[in-house]
């Protein structure tokens, strides 16, 4: 049974010492603020103002991979804005991606204003990559965090269709690759009322993540492949387009 994030938090706070010791709360389900980080706070406040300023039919929720939709070149591999305009420009869409966010940070955002709008017709969720980073959540813990996000979306936006994407393949470490595969297999089985679209194969060649699909090797200095290029992100948009079109016909 999937429990809402606020209920998971309350249960952790109310648990007695013996119960807490026997069953520690899943850290991926406990909302965590990043308001002490200046750029994050500024972006959060800007997005809150944007949400209050209009009506939105489509909401993208996620981390830096989602935030990258706002990049506009000049290099072709970093030119996401035209692709966003092509697929979402006429669909009253808003980008709620925040670099570095895990499920815990997304839960905090949802509980502090991002859900306080008229329910959109469609939400697209891509979260979990950062759970395998500095916070080092396991696949099982990250699954709990994603389930908590889905439960909260369903509770607050019961009429909204949700498209759930897997954590994308990356080339960070063998541990991350293993946890990603375990998590994505679980998401395919346990996605509640969401529509799961497996876009992970778009990033694989002969069963392994292909570095050519990522921005990070182009950077100076290069980083481990994690963030899709604009071209790879366009392929995600193309694959999920039938589901988007079903809810928001052009």
PDB file of N, CA and C in Angstrom, residues 109-150:
ATOM      1  N   UNK A 109       8.874  20.524  -2.263  1.00  0.00           N
ATOM      2  CA  UNK A 109       8.314  21.515  -3.179  1.00  0.00           C
ATOM      3  C   UNK A 109       6.817  21.311  -3.362  1.00  0.00           C
ATOM      4  N   UNK A 110       6.415  20.055  -3.532  1.00  0.00           N
ATOM      5  CA  UNK A 110       4.995  19.765  -3.732  1.00  0.00           C
ATOM      6  C   UNK A 110       4.168  20.189  -2.534  1.00  0.00           C
ATOM      7  N   UNK A 111       4.727  20.002  -1.348  1.00  0.00           N
ATOM      8  CA  UNK A 111       4.015  20.335  -0.113  1.00  0.00           C
ATOM      9  C   UNK A 111       4.079  21.815   0.231  1.00  0.00           C
ATOM     10  N   UNK A 112       4.864  22.581  -0.520  1.00  0.00           N
ATOM     11  CA  UNK A 112       5.026  24.007  -0.223  1.00  0.00           C
ATOM     12  C   UNK A 112       4.697  24.880  -1.429  1.00  0.00           C
ATOM     13  N   UNK A 113       3.659  24.509  -2.151  1.00  0.00           N
ATOM     14  CA  UNK A 113       3.110  25.422  -3.143  1.00  0.00           C
ATOM     15  C   UNK A 113       2.943  24.899  -4.546  1.00  0.00           C
ATOM     16  N   UNK A 114       3.731  23.894  -4.952  1.00  0.00           N
ATOM     17  CA  UNK A 114       3.642  23.474  -6.349  1.00  0.00           C
ATOM     18  C   UNK A 114       2.339  22.749  -6.672  1.00  0.00           C
ATOM     19  N   UNK A 115       1.660  22.262  -5.654  1.00  0.00           N
ATOM     20  CA  UNK A 115       0.378  21.606  -5.884  1.00  0.00           C
ATOM     21  C   UNK A 115      -0.805  22.557  -5.688  1.00  0.00           C
ATOM     22  N   UNK A 116      -0.516  23.795  -5.286  1.00  0.00           N
ATOM     23  CA  UNK A 116      -1.580  24.747  -4.951  1.00  0.00           C
ATOM     24  C   UNK A 116      -2.071  25.502  -6.176  1.00  0.00           C
ATOM     25  N   UNK A 117      -2.328  24.771  -7.242  1.00  0.00           N
ATOM     26  CA  UNK A 117      -2.889  25.343  -8.459  1.00  0.00           C
ATOM     27  C   UNK A 117      -4.038  24.444  -8.894  1.00  0.00           C
ATOM     28  N   UNK A 118      -4.833  24.939  -9.842  1.00  0.00           N
ATOM     29  CA  UNK A 118      -5.866  24.078 -10.412  1.00  0.00           C
ATOM     30  C   UNK A 118      -5.195  22.857 -11.017  1.00  0.00           C
ATOM     31  N   UNK A 119      -5.724  21.663 -10.780  1.00  0.00           N
ATOM     32  CA  UNK A 119      -5.070  20.459 -11.301  1.00  0.00           C
ATOM     33  C   UNK A 119      -4.840  20.547 -12.806  1.00  0.00           C
ATOM     34  N   UNK A 120      -3.616  20.356 -13.252  1.00  0.00           N
ATOM     35  CA  UNK A 120      -3.369  20.327 -14.695  1.00  0.00           C
ATOM     36  C   UNK A 120      -3.983  19.066 -15.295  1.00  0.00           C
ATOM     37  N   UNK A 121      -4.100  19.036 -16.589  1.00  0.00           N
ATOM     38  CA  UNK A 121      -4.628  17.838 -17.237  1.00  0.00           C
ATOM     39  C   UNK A 121      -3.590  16.729 -17.289  1.00  0.00           C
ATOM     40  N   UNK A 122      -2.298  17.111 -17.294  1.00  0.00           N
ATOM     41  CA  UNK A 122      -1.231  16.127 -17.434  1.00  0.00           C
ATOM     42  C   UNK A 122      -0.016  16.562 -16.631  1.00  0.00           C
ATOM     43  N   UNK A 123       0.624  15.592 -15.955  1.00  0.00           N
ATOM     44  CA  UNK A 123       1.908  15.815 -15.294  1.00  0.00           C
ATOM     45  C   UNK A 123       2.881  14.754 -15.786  1.00  0.00           C
ATOM     46  N   UNK A 124       4.117  15.156 -16.039  1.00  0.00           N
ATOM     47  CA  UNK A 124       5.173  14.236 -16.469  1.00  0.00           C
ATOM     48  C   UNK A 124       6.231  14.225 -15.380  1.00  0.00           C
ATOM     49  N   UNK A 125       6.516  13.047 -14.827  1.00  0.00           N
ATOM     50  CA  UNK A 125       7.417  12.918 -13.683  1.00  0.00           C
ATOM     51  C   UNK A 125       8.690  12.183 -14.072  1.00  0.00           C
ATOM     52  N   UNK A 126       9.834  12.858 -13.844  1.00  0.00           N
ATOM     53  CA  UNK A 126      11.150  12.267 -14.091  1.00  0.00           C
ATOM     54  C   UNK A 126      12.035  12.633 -12.904  1.00  0.00           C
ATOM     55  N   UNK A 127      12.163  11.728 -11.945  1.00  0.00           N
ATOM     56  CA  UNK A 127      12.879  12.011 -10.710  1.00  0.00           C
ATOM     57  C   UNK A 127      13.565  10.736 -10.214  1.00  0.00           C
ATOM     58  N   UNK A 128      14.640  10.918  -9.457  1.00  0.00           N
ATOM     59  CA  UNK A 128      15.296   9.768  -8.844  1.00  0.00           C
ATOM     60  C   UNK A 128      16.777   9.659  -9.126  1.00  0.00           C
ATOM     61  N   UNK A 129      17.271  10.322 -10.190  1.00  0.00           N
ATOM     62  CA  UNK A 129      18.695  10.195 -10.522  1.00  0.00           C
ATOM     63  C   UNK A 129      19.580  10.680  -9.386  1.00  0.00           C
ATOM     64  N   UNK A 130      19.172  11.760  -8.720  1.00  0.00           N
ATOM     65  CA  UNK A 130      19.995  12.314  -7.646  1.00  0.00           C
ATOM     66  C   UNK A 130      19.899  11.515  -6.350  1.00  0.00           C
ATOM     67  N   UNK A 131      18.889  10.655  -6.234  1.00  0.00           N
ATOM     68  CA  UNK A 131      18.852   9.753  -5.074  1.00  0.00           C
ATOM     69  C   UNK A 131      20.066   8.839  -5.059  1.00  0.00           C
ATOM     70  N   UNK A 132      20.616   8.550  -6.243  1.00  0.00           N
ATOM     71  CA  UNK A 132      21.784   7.672  -6.340  1.00  0.00           C
ATOM     72  C   UNK A 132      23.095   8.460  -6.272  1.00  0.00           C
ATOM     73  N   UNK A 133      22.988   9.775  -6.102  1.00  0.00           N
ATOM     74  CA  UNK A 133      24.171  10.607  -6.020  1.00  0.00           C
ATOM     75  C   UNK A 133      24.620  10.799  -4.589  1.00  0.00           C
ATOM     76  N   UNK A 134      24.740  12.050  -4.184  1.00  0.00           N
ATOM     77  CA  UNK A 134      25.305  12.368  -2.873  1.00  0.00           C
ATOM     78  C   UNK A 134      24.496  11.771  -1.718  1.00  0.00           C
ATOM     79  N   UNK A 135      23.162  11.747  -1.844  1.00  0.00           N
ATOM     80  CA  UNK A 135      22.353  11.205  -0.739  1.00  0.00           C
ATOM     81  C   UNK A 135      22.426   9.682  -0.671  1.00  0.00           C
ATOM     82  N   UNK A 136      22.766   9.033  -1.777  1.00  0.00           N
ATOM     83  CA  UNK A 136      23.087   7.601  -1.820  1.00  0.00           C
ATOM     84  C   UNK A 136      21.944   6.719  -1.303  1.00  0.00           C
ATOM     85  N   UNK A 137      20.732   6.995  -1.780  1.00  0.00           N
ATOM     86  CA  UNK A 137      19.605   6.108  -1.488  1.00  0.00           C
ATOM     87  C   UNK A 137      19.717   4.843  -2.328  1.00  0.00           C
ATOM     88  N   UNK A 138      19.197   3.752  -1.822  1.00  0.00           N
ATOM     89  CA  UNK A 138      19.146   2.511  -2.583  1.00  0.00           C
ATOM     90  C   UNK A 138      17.990   2.558  -3.572  1.00  0.00           C
ATOM     91  N   UNK A 139      17.931   1.566  -4.447  1.00  0.00           N
ATOM     92  CA  UNK A 139      16.806   1.462  -5.372  1.00  0.00           C
ATOM     93  C   UNK A 139      15.496   1.308  -4.612  1.00  0.00           C
ATOM     94  N   UNK A 140      15.494   0.499  -3.555  1.00  0.00           N
ATOM     95  CA  UNK A 140      14.275   0.294  -2.766  1.00  0.00           C
ATOM     96  C   UNK A 140      13.827   1.591  -2.112  1.00  0.00           C
ATOM     97  N   UNK A 141      14.766   2.340  -1.551  1.00  0.00           N
ATOM     98  CA  UNK A 141      14.409   3.609  -0.927  1.00  0.00           C
ATOM     99  C   UNK A 141      13.902   4.599  -1.964  1.00  0.00           C
ATOM    100  N   UNK A 142      14.558   4.659  -3.106  1.00  0.00           N
ATOM    101  CA  UNK A 142      14.148   5.589  -4.151  1.00  0.00           C
ATOM    102  C   UNK A 142      12.774   5.238  -4.690  1.00  0.00           C
ATOM    103  N   UNK A 143      12.495   3.954  -4.808  1.00  0.00           N
ATOM    104  CA  UNK A 143      11.151   3.529  -5.206  1.00  0.00           C
ATOM    105  C   UNK A 143      10.122   4.063  -4.224  1.00  0.00           C
ATOM    106  N   UNK A 144      10.425   3.971  -2.930  1.00  0.00           N
ATOM    107  CA  UNK A 144       9.506   4.512  -1.933  1.00  0.00           C
ATOM    108  C   UNK A 144       9.292   6.002  -2.110  1.00  0.00           C
ATOM    109  N   UNK A 145      10.371   6.732  -2.438  1.00  0.00           N
ATOM    110  CA  UNK A 145      10.230   8.167  -2.655  1.00  0.00           C
ATOM    111  C   UNK A 145       9.374   8.485  -3.864  1.00  0.00           C
ATOM    112  N   UNK A 146       9.569   7.760  -4.958  1.00  0.00           N
ATOM    113  CA  UNK A 146       8.769   7.998  -6.160  1.00  0.00           C
ATOM    114  C   UNK A 146       7.314   7.621  -5.910  1.00  0.00           C
ATOM    115  N   UNK A 147       7.087   6.531  -5.196  1.00  0.00           N
ATOM    116  CA  UNK A 147       5.714   6.146  -4.858  1.00  0.00           C
ATOM    117  C   UNK A 147       5.048   7.216  -3.989  1.00  0.00           C
ATOM    118  N   UNK A 148       5.818   7.818  -3.071  1.00  0.00           N
ATOM    119  CA  UNK A 148       5.267   8.877  -2.231  1.00  0.00           C
ATOM    120  C   UNK A 148       4.889  10.093  -3.078  1.00  0.00           C
ATOM    121  N   UNK A 149       5.733  10.439  -4.061  1.00  0.00           N
ATOM    122  CA  UNK A 149       5.407  11.541  -4.964  1.00  0.00           C
ATOM    123  C   UNK A 149       4.132  11.227  -5.736  1.00  0.00           C
ATOM    124  N   UNK A 150       4.033  10.020  -6.291  1.00  0.00           N
ATOM    125  CA  UNK A 150       2.849   9.642  -7.061  1.00  0.00           C
ATOM    126  C   UNK A 150       1.590   9.680  -6.199  1.00  0.00           C
TER     127      UNK A 150
END
